[in-house]
Amino acid sequence: MSTLDSPAVAALLTQLFAHADSGDPATFERVNVVLKQLPRPPDQRQRAELMRDVYMPISPDVGRLLYMLARTRSAKLVVEFGTSFGISGIHLAAALRDAGGGRLIATELDPIKAERAAHNFRAAGLSEVIDLRVGDAFETLKSGLGGGIDLLLLDGWKEAYLPMLRFLEPQLAPNALVVADDLDIAPEALAPYLDYVRKPGNGYVSVEMPLGDRIELSMRS
């Protein structure tokens, strides 16, 4: 039995997905009202504060895919850009444990969300394989990776996907997997990223997958 299917983890994930399904639509609506009232677009930290109560989770099927990718890759180092409340992190950390060990470096800009993610990691019994780094990921990921990244999940601010990929490219292991979530959420913001990973000569084999809000799965070739 996988860690995902253990009673404690399965019950926790069911609860978290249910909370997201019930709470996110109304919270998004409130955030949109506030955004329309602002005199100028919010900066990164202001956006994080506005989205503090929004789960923005991966879908359950994307979670299962992440688990399978990390486990079949026998990943030892996984990096997650934007863990939110930790749903995706639980799937990835479960794969690391079931594959014999490793480390998930999960990042979260907002400290309140990070506290809730840490609580969920503890509730899942997976904290020992998770290094949760709070703050700007371009700062928190500057050092201390300690090896090649086997799998990178991009699930933070969409316009930061390409800069984050380029920032971490020197740290990617051979044949590393890169998963970009939410292609349907902000297609204009993600266009530069998709152009980059799909362009021959940039070093990736890439495919779009119709899971959740659509994902792009790329392999560093």
XYZ file of N, CA and C in Angstrom:
663
model
N 0.840 -1.197 0.000
C 0.000 0.000 0.000
C 0.877 1.250 0.000
N 0.550 2.195 -0.852
C 1.320 3.429 -0.898
C 0.959 4.320 0.284
N 1.868 5.230 0.602
C 1.603 6.190 1.674
C 0.363 7.008 1.375
N 0.090 7.307 0.102
C -1.104 8.075 -0.257
C -2.378 7.378 0.190
N -2.348 6.045 0.191
C -3.550 5.286 0.519
C -3.617 4.866 1.981
N -2.641 5.276 2.772
C -2.720 4.998 4.204
C -3.895 5.785 4.785
N -4.562 5.265 5.799
C -5.770 5.924 6.308
C -5.581 7.390 6.680
N -4.481 7.711 7.356
C -4.285 9.089 7.806
C -4.082 10.042 6.637
N -3.244 9.667 5.675
C -2.960 10.551 4.547
C -4.161 10.652 3.619
N -4.811 9.527 3.343
C -5.986 9.548 2.469
C -7.087 10.422 3.062
N -7.327 10.305 4.368
C -8.363 11.112 5.010
C -8.003 12.594 4.980
N -6.732 12.907 5.208
C -6.295 14.299 5.189
C -6.467 14.901 3.801
N -6.057 14.177 2.760
C -6.182 14.699 1.399
C -7.652 14.890 1.021
N -8.501 13.948 1.401
C -9.934 14.095 1.133
C -10.471 15.361 1.777
N -10.057 15.607 3.005
C -10.496 16.804 3.728
C -9.985 18.077 3.064
N -8.726 18.094 2.667
C -8.147 19.291 2.068
C -8.773 19.595 0.705
N -8.963 18.568 -0.107
C -9.602 18.784 -1.408
C -11.036 19.292 -1.229
N -11.742 18.764 -0.236
C -13.117 19.201 0.018
C -13.149 20.657 0.456
N -12.226 21.050 1.319
C -12.161 22.448 1.755
C -11.878 23.368 0.570
N -10.979 22.952 -0.304
C -10.665 23.763 -1.480
C -11.873 23.903 -2.388
N -12.567 22.799 -2.634
C -13.733 22.830 -3.520
C -14.841 23.717 -2.966
N -15.000 23.700 -1.650
C -16.101 24.455 -1.054
C -15.760 25.922 -0.821
N -14.485 26.216 -0.571
C -14.125 27.576 -0.193
C -13.524 28.448 -1.265
N -12.807 27.838 -2.229
C -12.066 28.634 -3.205
C -12.940 29.518 -4.098
N -14.074 29.039 -4.625
C -14.854 29.912 -5.522
C -15.275 31.225 -4.871
N -15.794 31.161 -3.646
C -16.230 32.382 -2.964
C -15.048 33.277 -2.615
N -13.937 32.656 -2.229
C -12.754 33.442 -1.884
C -12.191 34.138 -3.113
N -12.138 33.437 -4.237
C -11.706 34.055 -5.491
C -12.584 35.251 -5.844
N -13.872 35.110 -5.635
C -14.797 36.199 -5.950
C -14.503 37.426 -5.097
N -14.254 37.215 -3.810
C -13.920 38.339 -2.926
C -12.609 38.990 -3.343
N -11.623 38.173 -3.703
C -10.334 38.716 -4.136
C -10.500 39.557 -5.395
N -11.294 39.086 -6.331
C -11.507 39.838 -7.574
C -12.164 41.178 -7.323
N -13.059 41.244 -6.357
C -13.688 42.521 -5.992
C -12.635 43.492 -5.473
N -11.760 42.999 -4.614
C -10.699 43.847 -4.060
C -9.758 44.320 -5.158
N -9.389 43.416 -6.058
C -8.463 43.774 -7.133
C -9.021 44.894 -8.011
N -10.311 44.861 -8.258
C -10.927 45.888 -9.093
C -10.926 47.257 -8.417
N -10.822 47.258 -7.095
C -10.851 48.516 -6.348
C -9.468 49.123 -6.148
N -8.427 48.366 -6.428
C -7.073 48.864 -6.225
C -6.694 49.864 -7.315
N -5.970 50.918 -6.968
C -5.583 51.921 -7.974
C -4.530 51.426 -8.948
N -3.774 50.402 -8.560
C -2.729 49.846 -9.427
C -2.597 48.352 -9.135
N -2.052 47.582 -10.063
C -1.902 46.143 -9.827
C -1.055 45.877 -8.582
N -1.416 44.877 -7.787
C -0.648 44.574 -6.567
C 0.708 43.973 -6.894
N 1.670 44.206 -5.999
C 2.962 43.556 -6.179
C 2.864 42.109 -5.691
N 3.976 41.404 -5.750
C 3.984 39.977 -5.441
C 3.486 39.678 -4.044
N 3.971 40.419 -3.065
C 3.576 40.145 -1.683
C 2.130 40.553 -1.419
N 1.674 41.634 -2.035
C 0.275 42.013 -1.881
C -0.648 40.952 -2.462
N -0.262 40.398 -3.604
C -1.059 39.327 -4.191
C -1.089 38.115 -3.279
N 0.055 37.790 -2.694
C 0.117 36.640 -1.795
C -0.813 36.834 -0.603
N -0.849 38.047 -0.068
C -1.734 38.323 1.063
C -3.196 38.225 0.660
N -3.521 38.715 -0.539
C -4.895 38.640 -1.016
C -5.332 37.188 -1.224
N -4.392 36.342 -1.640
C -4.712 34.947 -1.940
C -4.452 34.022 -0.757
N -4.298 34.578 0.423
C -3.894 33.816 1.600
C -4.846 32.677 1.935
N -6.132 32.876 1.697
C -7.121 31.849 2.051
C -7.534 30.978 0.874
N -6.879 31.153 -0.265
C -7.200 30.360 -1.447
C -6.275 29.148 -1.503
N -6.851 27.968 -1.615
C -6.041 26.749 -1.684
C -5.282 26.658 -3.007
N -5.968 26.929 -4.121
C -5.374 26.777 -5.454
C -4.665 25.426 -5.595
N -5.354 24.318 -5.279
C -4.654 23.036 -5.262
C -4.510 22.429 -6.654
N -3.593 21.498 -6.767
C -3.610 20.600 -7.903
C -4.894 19.779 -7.829
N -5.277 19.160 -8.921
C -6.425 18.258 -8.896
C -5.976 16.900 -8.370
N -6.907 16.058 -7.897
C -6.510 14.737 -7.404
C -5.769 13.896 -8.442
N -6.191 13.984 -9.720
C -5.499 13.172 -10.726
C -4.088 13.683 -10.993
N -3.889 15.009 -10.933
C -2.530 15.547 -11.065
C -1.682 15.120 -9.864
N -2.294 15.093 -8.685
C -1.570 14.631 -7.507
C -1.079 13.206 -7.657
N -1.936 12.339 -8.173
C -1.550 10.945 -8.395
C -0.444 10.846 -9.440
N -0.546 11.670 -10.483
C 0.503 11.665 -11.503
C 1.836 12.099 -10.906
N 1.833 13.157 -10.095
C 3.065 13.609 -9.464
C 3.690 12.493 -8.623
N 2.841 11.796 -7.889
C 3.330 10.679 -7.076
C 4.013 9.643 -7.965
N 3.349 9.272 -9.053
C 3.894 8.244 -9.935
C 5.172 8.698 -10.623
N 5.210 9.958 -11.039
C 6.412 10.468 -11.693
C 7.605 10.447 -10.746
N 7.394 10.944 -9.538
C 8.504 10.995 -8.574
C 8.949 9.597 -8.165
N 7.983 8.698 -8.018
C 8.344 7.362 -7.551
C 9.023 6.558 -8.643
N 8.500 6.581 -9.863
C 9.126 5.809 -10.935
C 10.477 6.393 -11.334
N 10.647 7.697 -11.106
C 11.939 8.349 -11.378
C 12.953 8.019 -10.296
N 12.464 7.409 -9.178
C 13.307 7.180 -7.992
C 13.967 8.489 -7.579
N 13.157 9.534 -7.563
C 13.665 10.878 -7.271
C 14.263 10.951 -5.874
N 15.371 11.649 -5.773
C 16.000 11.909 -4.482
C 15.872 13.380 -4.082
N 15.737 14.254 -5.080
C 15.558 15.673 -4.795
C 14.434 16.213 -5.677
N 13.399 16.717 -5.025
C 12.259 17.321 -5.705
C 12.126 18.755 -5.201
N 11.877 19.678 -6.119
C 11.678 21.078 -5.756
C 10.283 21.498 -6.199
N 9.587 22.182 -5.305
C 8.230 22.645 -5.584
C 8.172 24.163 -5.450
N 7.816 24.823 -6.535
C 7.649 26.274 -6.531
C 6.175 26.591 -6.281
N 5.850 26.936 -5.028
C 4.492 27.295 -4.661
C 3.721 26.131 -4.073
N 3.916 25.852 -2.781
C 3.242 24.698 -2.181
C 1.846 25.019 -1.679
N 1.521 26.313 -1.480
C 0.213 26.719 -0.959
C -0.044 25.998 0.370
N -1.139 25.226 0.482
C -1.458 24.553 1.741
C -0.843 23.168 1.833
N -0.028 22.786 0.845
C 0.749 21.559 0.958
C 0.152 20.321 0.319
N -0.931 20.457 -0.451
C -1.544 19.267 -1.049
C -0.590 18.590 -2.032
N -0.012 19.370 -2.932
C 0.931 18.782 -3.884
C 2.168 18.261 -3.165
N 2.609 18.978 -2.143
C 3.776 18.540 -1.384
C 3.569 17.196 -0.716
N 2.362 16.937 -0.242
C 2.064 15.643 0.386
C 2.214 14.519 -0.635
N 1.713 14.733 -1.853
C 1.846 13.709 -2.891
C 3.318 13.442 -3.223
N 4.079 14.503 -3.356
C 5.491 14.343 -3.718
C 6.292 13.705 -2.584
N 6.048 14.147 -1.361
C 6.775 13.584 -0.224
C 6.415 12.119 -0.006
N 5.172 11.764 -0.252
C 4.766 10.360 -0.133
C 5.545 9.490 -1.116
N 5.742 10.004 -2.332
C 6.516 9.249 -3.326
C 7.962 9.075 -2.888
N 8.552 10.129 -2.332
C 9.935 10.029 -1.864
C 10.070 8.973 -0.772
N 9.139 8.999 0.157
C 9.199 7.995 1.229
C 9.052 6.590 0.665
N 8.084 6.390 -0.216
C 7.809 5.048 -0.720
C 8.909 4.541 -1.648
N 9.683 5.463 -2.224
C 10.795 5.062 -3.102
C 12.084 4.844 -2.331
N 12.038 5.007 -1.017
C 13.213 4.717 -0.207
C 13.890 5.915 0.407
N 13.312 7.102 0.212
C 13.877 8.296 0.837
C 14.313 9.337 -0.159
N 14.453 10.543 0.315
C 14.830 11.675 -0.518
C 14.424 12.951 0.188
N 14.411 14.037 -0.564
C 14.094 15.326 0.052
C 13.244 16.157 -0.901
N 12.146 16.691 -0.367
C 11.328 17.661 -1.073
C 11.635 19.041 -0.523
N 12.073 19.944 -1.391
C 12.223 21.344 -1.012
C 10.974 22.071 -1.504
N 10.112 22.428 -0.582
C 8.864 23.108 -0.901
C 9.008 24.590 -0.571
N 8.543 25.442 -1.459
C 8.669 26.884 -1.236
C 7.287 27.518 -1.145
N 7.193 28.541 -0.324
C 5.942 29.297 -0.195
C 6.278 30.727 0.211
N 5.755 31.675 -0.558
C 6.034 33.084 -0.298
C 5.360 33.574 0.969
N 4.099 33.218 1.167
C 3.318 33.761 2.280
C 3.558 32.967 3.566
N 3.974 33.615 4.649
C 4.288 32.872 5.875
C 3.071 32.223 6.525
N 1.892 32.826 6.378
C 0.693 32.231 6.968
C 0.338 30.941 6.245
N 0.388 30.985 4.917
C 0.153 29.754 4.155
C 1.208 28.702 4.488
N 2.439 29.133 4.631
C 3.508 28.189 4.952
C 3.247 27.495 6.286
N 2.726 28.227 7.268
C 2.394 27.615 8.560
C 1.338 26.536 8.390
N 0.345 26.814 7.557
C -0.720 25.835 7.336
C -0.200 24.633 6.557
N 0.692 24.879 5.610
C 1.311 23.762 4.896
C 2.124 22.893 5.857
N 2.896 23.529 6.728
C 3.708 22.782 7.695
C 2.818 21.935 8.597
N 1.686 22.504 9.004
C 0.727 21.738 9.824
C 0.234 20.509 9.070
N -0.092 20.681 7.802
C -0.579 19.555 7.013
C 0.512 18.516 6.770
N 1.752 18.962 6.603
C 2.863 18.015 6.445
C 3.035 17.179 7.714
N 2.892 17.828 8.872
C 2.989 17.091 10.136
C 1.833 16.108 10.278
N 0.640 16.559 9.914
C -0.535 15.692 10.024
C -0.403 14.465 9.135
N 0.272 14.623 7.992
C 0.495 13.501 7.082
C 1.655 12.623 7.531
N 2.419 13.073 8.523
C 3.567 12.311 8.996
C 4.732 12.316 8.032
N 4.861 13.407 7.249
C 5.873 13.457 6.195
C 6.908 14.570 6.386
N 6.874 15.236 7.512
C 7.751 16.397 7.716
C 9.223 16.060 7.594
N 9.592 14.825 7.914
C 11.019 14.495 7.945
C 11.651 14.481 6.558
N 10.849 14.409 5.496
C 11.429 14.422 4.150
C 11.185 15.759 3.446
N 10.663 16.748 4.186
C 10.301 18.031 3.573
C 11.106 19.170 4.191
N 11.718 19.953 3.325
C 12.421 21.180 3.704
C 11.567 22.337 3.187
N 10.781 22.945 4.077
C 9.866 24.019 3.694
C 10.574 25.358 3.834
N 10.705 26.071 2.722
C 11.423 27.339 2.709
C 10.421 28.477 2.462
N 10.418 29.441 3.367
C 9.419 30.505 3.367
C 10.042 31.797 2.856
N 9.373 32.425 1.895
C 9.856 33.681 1.330
C 9.952 33.588 -0.178
N 10.616 34.546 -0.770
C 10.799 34.602 -2.213
C 11.653 33.411 -2.660
N 11.095 32.544 -3.498
C 11.809 31.328 -3.902
C 13.098 31.633 -4.647
N 13.171 32.781 -5.315
C 14.408 33.133 -6.008
C 15.537 33.424 -5.011
N 15.171 33.694 -3.771
C 16.159 33.863 -2.706
C 16.366 32.573 -1.931
N 15.270 31.896 -1.567
C 15.390 30.711 -0.712
C 16.005 29.518 -1.428
N 15.991 29.533 -2.771
C 16.561 28.428 -3.530
C 17.961 28.740 -4.072
N 18.550 29.830 -3.617
C 19.884 30.183 -4.092
C 20.955 29.205 -3.631
N 20.720 28.535 -2.526
C 21.744 27.634 -1.981
C 21.068 26.474 -1.254
N 21.883 25.501 -0.916
C 21.417 24.400 -0.083
C 20.583 23.361 -0.791
N 20.705 23.263 -2.118
C 19.951 22.221 -2.811
C 20.620 20.863 -2.633
N 21.924 20.843 -2.702
C 22.654 19.628 -2.366
C 22.518 18.497 -3.360
N 22.385 18.806 -4.637
C 22.316 17.747 -5.632
C 21.454 18.138 -6.809
N 21.432 17.286 -7.815
C 20.639 17.560 -8.994
C 19.159 17.379 -8.732
N 18.350 18.267 -9.277
C 16.897 18.201 -9.107
C 16.343 17.150 -10.063
N 15.682 16.150 -9.512
C 15.096 15.091 -10.327
C 13.723 15.467 -10.865
N 12.974 16.234 -10.088
C 11.629 16.652 -10.501
C 11.377 18.055 -9.975
N 10.880 18.912 -10.846
C 10.556 20.290 -10.485
C 9.079 20.515 -10.777
N 8.341 20.959 -9.769
C 6.938 21.313 -9.945
C 6.802 22.826 -9.895
N 6.233 23.392 -10.956
C 5.973 24.825 -11.032
C 4.489 25.056 -10.801
N 4.156 25.644 -9.649
C 2.743 25.842 -9.299
C 2.568 27.124 -8.496
N 3.402 28.133 -8.806
C 3.297 29.426 -8.143
C 2.727 30.455 -9.097
N 3.252 31.694 -9.026
C 2.797 32.740 -9.934
C 3.188 32.378 -11.358
N 2.208 32.447 -12.247
C 2.395 31.899 -13.600
C 3.469 32.646 -14.389
N 3.569 33.963 -14.226
C 4.565 34.718 -14.970
C 5.989 34.414 -14.499
N 6.105 33.726 -13.365
C 7.428 33.381 -12.835
C 7.886 31.992 -13.269
N 7.059 31.251 -13.996
C 7.439 29.891 -14.383
C 8.732 29.870 -15.193
N 8.783 30.674 -16.251
C 9.981 30.652 -17.089
C 11.198 31.185 -16.342
N 11.116 32.336 -15.643
C 12.287 32.764 -14.877
C 12.740 31.727 -13.847
N 11.793 31.042 -13.201
C 12.176 30.033 -12.213
C 12.841 28.843 -12.883
N 12.318 28.410 -14.029
C 12.957 27.305 -14.735
C 14.379 27.670 -15.139
N 14.551 28.856 -15.711
C 15.886 29.266 -16.132
C 16.831 29.407 -14.934
N 16.289 29.870 -13.814
C 17.055 30.032 -12.583
C 17.575 28.681 -12.076
N 16.737 27.631 -12.203
C 17.100 26.330 -11.657
C 17.704 25.378 -12.690
N 17.725 25.756 -13.948
C 18.239 24.859 -14.988
C 19.625 24.297 -14.686
N 20.566 25.106 -14.182
C 21.890 24.530 -13.888
C 21.849 23.440 -12.825
N 20.768 23.389 -12.045
C 20.653 22.410 -10.973
C 19.848 21.176 -11.382
N 19.319 21.145 -12.612
C 18.515 19.998 -13.028
C 19.397 18.786 -13.314
N 18.968 17.630 -12.825
C 19.675 16.384 -13.107
C 19.430 15.982 -14.556
N 20.286 15.132 -15.122
C 20.021 14.614 -16.469
C 18.651 13.940 -16.517
N 17.895 14.240 -17.561
C 16.553 13.676 -17.746
C 15.569 14.096 -16.652
N 15.830 15.225 -16.012
C 14.911 15.729 -14.987
C 13.541 15.995 -15.589
N 12.511 15.816 -14.769
C 11.136 16.092 -15.173
C 10.707 17.436 -14.621
N 9.977 18.194 -15.436
C 9.444 19.491 -15.024
C 7.942 19.489 -15.290
N 7.157 19.767 -14.257
C 5.703 19.797 -14.383
C 5.227 21.222 -14.137
N 4.527 21.786 -15.111
C 3.948 23.125 -14.980
C 2.434 22.980 -14.902
N 1.853 23.432 -13.796
C 0.416 23.279 -13.580
C -0.338 24.525 -14.028
N -1.637 24.336 -14.280
C -2.588 25.443 -14.491
C -2.437 26.153 -15.829
N -2.268 25.420 -16.898
C -2.169 26.065 -18.206
C -3.442 26.833 -18.561
N -4.589 26.370 -18.054
C -5.857 27.038 -18.367
C -6.063 28.316 -17.567
N -5.341 28.471 -16.459
C -5.606 29.584 -15.552
C -5.130 30.914 -16.120
N -3.933 30.935 -16.680
C -3.358 32.198 -17.172
C -2.580 31.934 -18.454
N -3.291 31.650 -19.554
C -2.594 31.283 -20.792
C -1.644 32.352 -21.310
N -2.003 33.624 -21.171
C -1.118 34.680 -21.664
C 0.169 34.727 -20.857
N 0.055 34.608 -19.542
C 1.242 34.652 -18.691
C 2.144 33.444 -18.928
N 1.546 32.318 -19.300
C 2.318 31.098 -19.478
C 2.848 30.915 -20.900
N 2.430 31.770 -21.822
C 2.855 31.622 -23.222
C 4.379 31.614 -23.373
N 5.131 32.523 -22.729
C 6.595 32.476 -22.871
C 7.197 31.174 -22.362
N 6.651 30.647 -21.253
C 7.154 29.386 -20.717
C 6.931 28.251 -21.707
N 5.711 28.157 -22.238
C 5.390 27.078 -23.164
C 6.200 27.195 -24.450
N 6.385 28.407 -24.930
C 7.216 28.601 -26.116
C 8.629 28.075 -25.875
N 9.126 28.314 -24.672
C 10.513 27.932 -24.350
C 10.673 26.414 -24.286
N 9.806 25.722 -23.521
C 10.003 24.276 -23.348
C 9.619 23.494 -24.602
N 8.824 24.105 -25.473
C 8.405 23.410 -26.695
C 9.302 23.706 -27.896
N 10.174 24.671 -27.768
C 11.016 25.069 -28.896
C 12.177 24.089 -29.058
N 12.307 23.484 -30.238
C 13.443 22.587 -30.466
C 14.768 23.322 -30.232
N 15.673 22.669 -29.589
C 16.978 23.270 -29.337
C 17.153 23.822 -27.945
N 16.044 23.958 -27.182
C 16.162 24.468 -25.814
C 16.392 23.362 -24.793
N 16.417 22.119 -25.257
C 16.819 21.032 -24.374
C 15.702 20.303 -23.674
N 14.477 20.391 -24.176
C 13.354 19.717 -23.530
C 12.540 18.910 -24.536
N 12.001 17.811 -24.064
C 10.929 17.102 -24.751
C 9.681 17.371 -23.929
N 8.633 17.901 -24.540
C 7.516 18.434 -23.766
C 6.185 18.010 -24.362
N 5.209 17.792 -23.480
C 3.877 17.402 -23.928
C 2.832 18.002 -22.989
N 1.731 18.457 -23.572
C 0.601 18.963 -22.792
C -0.297 17.793 -22.414
N -0.802 17.817 -21.174
C -1.660 16.729 -20.708
C -2.970 17.302 -20.180
N -4.115 16.712 -20.573
C -5.429 17.252 -20.183
C -5.871 16.788 -18.808
N -5.088 17.113 -17.811
C -5.418 16.770 -16.432
C -5.621 18.046 -15.631
N -6.595 18.062 -14.736
C -6.848 19.249 -13.933
C -7.103 20.458 -14.814
N -6.379 21.536 -14.551
C -6.450 22.739 -15.386
C -5.404 22.690 -16.493
N -5.074 21.514 -16.920
C -4.051 21.193 -17.924
C -2.644 21.427 -17.373
N -1.781 20.495 -17.674
C -0.391 20.598 -17.245
C 0.517 20.418 -18.452
N 1.742 20.907 -18.320
C 2.790 20.671 -19.312
C 3.849 19.825 -18.621
N 4.111 18.647 -19.190
C 5.140 17.757 -18.662
C 6.331 17.799 -19.593
N 7.474 18.170 -19.070
C 8.688 18.330 -19.873
C 9.817 17.499 -19.272
N 10.672 16.986 -20.133
C 11.857 16.264 -19.704
C 13.088 16.968 -20.227
N 14.030 17.213 -19.357
C 15.295 17.827 -19.754
C 16.112 16.793 -20.523
N 16.317 17.020 -21.806
C 16.974 16.014 -22.628
C 18.481 16.268 -22.734
